[in-house]
């Protein structure tokens, strides 16, 4: 069964606001079991709203629309819904009464323009709005059961939970199950090669990829005649995929690379120190996106050679001999950060993030990283042919991944 | 002239990611002078992509599509564009060569699935991708000049700037001009009050607001019978708005708060040191989003009390007496960072980012920040009733803003 989302409002089509209602609704409809195939926004223009409603109503089983229920002249949704459904627009006395009550409670007077908010398609089911003025409604448009909700996110989500979800859950097919595997270190094309043929080997399973730089997430969506069958199919394919991905996979579902590293450190009671040059604090920032005070000792951003020497004790002659971007300096930064903080594990990054500063021997994008851990020191390097922001991001992830695989 | 935006990808229609490309494109197309009347997302299904392209191509002058240009089997855009345009799909040798070059530079081998990314509609104009693998292209679909760009935001925006904007600016009705003023420190409603009545005072000018947390951007869009008139109107309104906003405005156009601070430091030849506790490296990361080696001495992430004492020389008794989250400790961290690095200016942040760690006297969200500068020390504090991520972000911006206003 398919579903669509339609948001009305010129503020969205002009890009004046980022519409968060759409992805919230799409995510909820998907989780309930619908296949959401269209998410659209249309400007405040009668003809275009009516035509979008008609088209989406013909093609879907469920349609959720937000916005355009307010009191001003550019709020056209109820009128357009009536046109698309072939119904008259009639004033609903119950909604007028509810509005009058609400204004009385707020100590305000209802103005004439509010009355328009009670003009709804004849025969529509009214969806009361407990925290705002505009009522919502549901009505059949084409083959779709269509729901019309206010655009204000807090009202929209509350009314979806109260009125829409219970009604559509009763008609939803419970036949999909998704497993998400998270990888780092291989480009999307290589991950695709590693999983080549998995759809053929596991009928009823669709493989999707999502690149959320620098991670590649693999999504295995199982479909079946029952939710048990869908789940079994997805799980079997996931088992196969885990084996193929090996160490490229660092976690599943909502697990981030930072969480994988944090868990490994916590499980062994180890403290981590961080020394960053070209990543400029990004690695520390990623680690502290969640509470980290039980494993993160301290972090240093030592951008200049002087800071590397002064704060981390990197010998100046090492920098002169090998350059600041070199394996010996990365190793010395890691050792220095461990010594300065007393941490058992230390990770260091030094590189040329660009856009300038490269040489023929050491091009922009060259990054060295090293991890000092209880068993020794590991060091790696790569040239990342990316812009500054992405060199920093992939370098921070690569260093984190070396902490993970070193433990 | 009208424009539409189409994003392809089941990750969007399933609500797995919030699509930021759409509002960025809608905003840019509007600023260039197009009326954007449809912003749509469709899942990775051939028939639906072709039908959306056909329908939007008939109804608009310009169509910008993102996503689906990758190497995997769910990347269908080029094939669907060819179908919608009634063209054959042909392999472009130039694009293959560019990809091969790119892989060579990266020290990687091109795999078979990458080759598919060079299969483009016959006669399409190729839009090179300087920072990624997939080339874009443009082709006429119906009456629309249609552009197809990758879904990765950094590639998409770059290619829009390089290839799409110059081409569509030539056909756009040149009757608008936009000035963007950037503010920090006042909520959107207060900025709105400060600018109340500006549209009435300046006919032909529309004021828009864009909240890009924690900044509020003010957009003044002038319309006129000629581009000169549109520009004059927007500039006159901007002059008025600058006067009303005063110190709340830190820059214009693309200028970031970091750039404003960096310029002020560079102009006076001052070095900056950073000491962060609850922001965990975010401030250093923001500063190093652009090259910063000519003003950033070093940064410390001193999460624990021990690190504050060991690395910044904060007296343990100060922490015992006032607590780690206090004005005296923020001041001592700033002084310690200056002393450890020799920098003339130092900024320090200490706070409780949450979600736990608050007390009745010091609730979650309490942040102290201090700036040591040649004229003395400035200190501020606030309770930010926000989630962890946004407490960190607004605290980093507030500290940066105190550096700006202290200089």
Short mmCIF file of C-alpha atoms in Angstrom, two decimals, chain A residues 10 12-20 22-24 26-28 30 35-43 48 55 60 178 180 187-190 192-193 196 199 206-211 213 217 219 221 223 271 277-294 296-304 306-307 310-311 338-342 354-356 382-390 392, chain B residues 10-20 22-24 26-28 30 35-43 48 55 60 70-75 102-103 105-106 108 111-114 131-132 152 154-155 206 208-211 219 223 271 277-294 296-304 306-307 310-311 338-342 354-356 388-389 392:
data_model
loop_
_atom_site.label_atom_id
_atom_site.label_comp_id
_atom_site.label_asym_id
_atom_site.label_seq_id
_atom_site.Cartn_x
_atom_site.Cartn_y
_atom_site.Cartn_z
CA UNK A 10 5.03 29.34 -0.83
CA UNK A 12 8.51 26.14 1.32
CA UNK A 13 8.68 26.40 -2.48
CA UNK A 14 10.66 29.64 -2.11
CA UNK A 15 13.08 27.88 0.23
CA UNK A 16 12.46 30.35 3.03
CA UNK A 17 12.06 27.57 5.54
CA UNK A 18 13.36 24.03 5.60
CA UNK A 19 10.33 21.80 5.72
CA UNK A 20 10.80 19.24 8.51
CA UNK A 22 7.77 16.00 5.27
CA UNK A 23 10.59 13.82 6.50
CA UNK A 24 8.86 13.30 9.83
CA UNK A 26 7.55 10.05 5.53
CA UNK A 27 9.45 8.30 8.28
CA UNK A 28 6.31 7.59 10.31
CA UNK A 30 7.21 4.05 6.34
CA UNK A 35 5.52 2.54 0.80
CA UNK A 36 5.93 6.32 0.53
CA UNK A 37 6.63 7.09 -3.11
CA UNK A 38 6.06 10.86 -3.34
CA UNK A 39 6.82 13.77 -1.03
CA UNK A 40 5.80 17.06 -2.58
CA UNK A 41 5.50 20.74 -1.81
CA UNK A 42 3.36 23.12 -3.82
CA UNK A 43 2.97 26.89 -3.59
CA UNK A 48 -1.80 23.76 -8.52
CA UNK A 55 -3.07 13.36 -8.97
CA UNK A 60 -2.02 6.37 -3.45
CA UNK A 178 14.60 -3.31 7.51
CA UNK A 180 20.75 -1.25 8.50
CA UNK A 187 33.72 3.76 -1.34
CA UNK A 188 30.10 3.12 -2.25
CA UNK A 189 31.06 1.38 -5.46
CA UNK A 190 33.27 -1.11 -3.58
CA UNK A 192 28.24 -2.40 -3.90
CA UNK A 193 30.73 -4.87 -5.40
CA UNK A 196 26.83 -7.94 -5.64
CA UNK A 199 19.28 -9.53 -4.00
CA UNK A 206 15.91 -5.07 -1.67
CA UNK A 207 19.36 -3.59 -1.05
CA UNK A 208 19.71 0.17 -0.74
CA UNK A 209 22.75 2.32 -0.12
CA UNK A 210 22.94 5.65 1.59
CA UNK A 211 26.14 7.66 1.52
CA UNK A 213 29.85 11.13 4.04
CA UNK A 217 25.07 2.62 5.07
CA UNK A 219 19.87 -1.05 4.01
CA UNK A 221 14.56 -4.25 3.21
CA UNK A 223 9.18 -7.96 2.16
CA UNK A 271 41.29 6.63 28.63
CA UNK A 277 46.49 19.29 13.57
CA UNK A 278 44.67 19.52 10.23
CA UNK A 279 41.32 18.33 11.63
CA UNK A 280 41.35 21.31 13.98
CA UNK A 281 39.12 19.94 16.75
CA UNK A 282 36.68 17.98 14.62
CA UNK A 283 37.67 14.62 16.12
CA UNK A 284 37.21 15.97 19.68
CA UNK A 285 33.90 17.48 18.61
CA UNK A 286 32.70 14.15 17.20
CA UNK A 287 33.70 12.34 20.39
CA UNK A 288 31.89 14.87 22.59
CA UNK A 289 28.67 14.82 20.55
CA UNK A 290 27.56 12.47 23.36
CA UNK A 291 28.81 12.57 26.98
CA UNK A 292 32.46 11.44 26.93
CA UNK A 293 33.82 12.42 30.34
CA UNK A 294 34.28 8.76 31.34
CA UNK A 296 38.08 11.22 27.03
CA UNK A 297 41.08 12.59 28.96
CA UNK A 298 41.74 15.72 26.89
CA UNK A 299 42.28 16.92 23.34
CA UNK A 300 44.87 19.26 21.84
CA UNK A 301 44.56 21.23 18.64
CA UNK A 302 48.19 21.89 17.77
CA UNK A 303 47.98 23.68 14.48
CA UNK A 304 51.48 25.20 14.49
CA UNK A 306 55.48 25.53 17.93
CA UNK A 307 52.32 24.19 19.57
CA UNK A 310 55.35 23.21 23.34
CA UNK A 311 52.22 21.22 24.21
CA UNK A 338 49.42 10.20 26.06
CA UNK A 339 52.30 11.49 28.19
CA UNK A 340 50.73 14.93 28.79
CA UNK A 341 47.44 13.44 29.96
CA UNK A 342 48.29 10.00 31.35
CA UNK A 354 43.99 22.55 1.87
CA UNK A 355 43.02 24.39 -0.15
CA UNK A 356 46.68 25.53 -0.16
CA UNK A 382 46.40 8.45 2.62
CA UNK A 383 45.92 11.22 0.10
CA UNK A 384 42.27 12.29 0.13
CA UNK A 385 41.45 14.17 -3.08
CA UNK A 386 38.61 16.10 -1.52
CA UNK A 387 37.83 19.65 -0.45
CA UNK A 388 39.04 20.92 2.94
CA UNK A 389 35.85 20.16 4.83
CA UNK A 390 35.74 16.58 3.61
CA UNK A 392 38.97 16.95 7.70
CA UNK B 10 13.90 6.34 -1.38
CA UNK B 11 15.95 7.56 1.60
CA UNK B 12 14.03 10.83 1.23
CA UNK B 13 10.55 9.41 0.61
CA UNK B 14 11.06 7.03 3.52
CA UNK B 15 12.07 9.98 5.71
CA UNK B 16 15.47 8.49 6.54
CA UNK B 17 17.23 11.76 5.87
CA UNK B 18 16.02 15.33 5.94
CA UNK B 19 16.52 16.66 2.46
CA UNK B 20 18.35 20.00 2.67
CA UNK B 22 15.47 21.18 -1.89
CA UNK B 23 15.25 24.28 0.27
CA UNK B 24 18.74 25.37 -0.77
CA UNK B 26 14.37 26.63 -3.98
CA UNK B 27 15.96 29.58 -2.21
CA UNK B 28 18.62 30.07 -4.90
CA UNK B 30 13.88 32.28 -6.10
CA UNK B 35 8.89 31.46 -9.33
CA UNK B 36 9.36 28.03 -7.78
CA UNK B 37 5.98 26.34 -7.67
CA UNK B 38 6.81 22.68 -7.03
CA UNK B 39 9.40 20.96 -4.86
CA UNK B 40 9.07 17.20 -5.07
CA UNK B 41 10.76 14.00 -3.98
CA UNK B 42 10.14 10.65 -5.60
CA UNK B 43 11.39 7.19 -4.66
CA UNK B 48 7.55 7.24 -11.13
CA UNK B 55 5.01 16.27 -15.78
CA UNK B 60 8.12 24.69 -15.92
CA UNK B 70 25.73 7.05 -8.26
CA UNK B 71 27.17 3.69 -9.33
CA UNK B 72 24.67 1.34 -7.69
CA UNK B 73 21.59 -0.37 -9.09
CA UNK B 74 19.21 2.03 -7.35
CA UNK B 75 20.74 5.00 -9.19
CA UNK B 102 40.21 10.86 -10.66
CA UNK B 103 40.68 7.28 -9.50
CA UNK B 105 44.92 10.54 -8.55
CA UNK B 106 43.29 8.85 -5.57
CA UNK B 108 42.30 3.60 -6.46
CA UNK B 111 35.41 -0.75 -10.79
CA UNK B 112 32.92 -1.84 -13.43
CA UNK B 113 29.95 -0.24 -11.65
CA UNK B 114 31.53 3.21 -11.95
CA UNK B 131 34.96 17.11 -6.37
CA UNK B 132 33.21 13.79 -6.93
CA UNK B 152 25.72 14.93 -2.19
CA UNK B 154 28.75 19.72 -1.30
CA UNK B 155 28.95 18.45 -4.91
CA UNK B 206 9.98 41.63 0.66
CA UNK B 208 12.33 37.03 4.63
CA UNK B 209 13.96 35.31 7.57
CA UNK B 210 15.97 32.16 7.59
CA UNK B 211 16.91 30.56 10.88
CA UNK B 219 16.85 38.48 3.31
CA UNK B 223 11.66 43.70 -7.15
CA UNK B 271 46.94 35.33 18.05
CA UNK B 277 35.10 22.16 28.14
CA UNK B 278 31.42 21.48 27.31
CA UNK B 279 31.77 22.41 23.62
CA UNK B 280 34.36 19.63 23.26
CA UNK B 281 36.31 20.97 20.28
CA UNK B 282 33.43 22.49 18.34
CA UNK B 283 34.77 26.03 18.62
CA UNK B 284 38.21 24.96 17.36
CA UNK B 285 36.51 23.01 14.59
CA UNK B 286 34.48 26.06 13.52
CA UNK B 287 37.62 28.22 13.48
CA UNK B 288 39.52 25.69 11.38
CA UNK B 289 36.76 25.23 8.83
CA UNK B 290 38.92 27.65 6.83
CA UNK B 291 42.73 27.99 7.05
CA UNK B 292 43.50 29.46 10.48
CA UNK B 293 47.22 28.92 10.94
CA UNK B 294 47.94 32.66 10.80
CA UNK B 296 45.04 30.30 15.81
CA UNK B 297 47.81 29.43 18.28
CA UNK B 298 46.31 26.23 19.73
CA UNK B 299 43.17 24.83 21.31
CA UNK B 300 42.63 22.67 24.37
CA UNK B 301 39.69 20.43 25.08
CA UNK B 302 39.84 20.09 28.85
CA UNK B 303 36.82 18.05 29.69
CA UNK B 304 37.90 16.90 33.15
CA UNK B 306 42.27 17.29 36.12
CA UNK B 307 42.89 18.39 32.53
CA UNK B 310 47.20 19.98 34.34
CA UNK B 311 47.02 21.70 30.95
CA UNK B 338 46.92 32.46 26.84
CA UNK B 339 49.85 31.66 29.14
CA UNK B 340 50.37 28.12 27.75
CA UNK B 341 50.50 29.33 24.16
CA UNK B 342 51.70 32.94 24.34
CA UNK B 354 23.56 17.77 29.17
CA UNK B 355 21.54 15.67 28.93
CA UNK B 356 22.61 14.94 32.53
CA UNK B 388 23.07 18.94 24.00
CA UNK B 389 23.97 19.51 20.36
CA UNK B 392 27.23 23.23 22.31
#
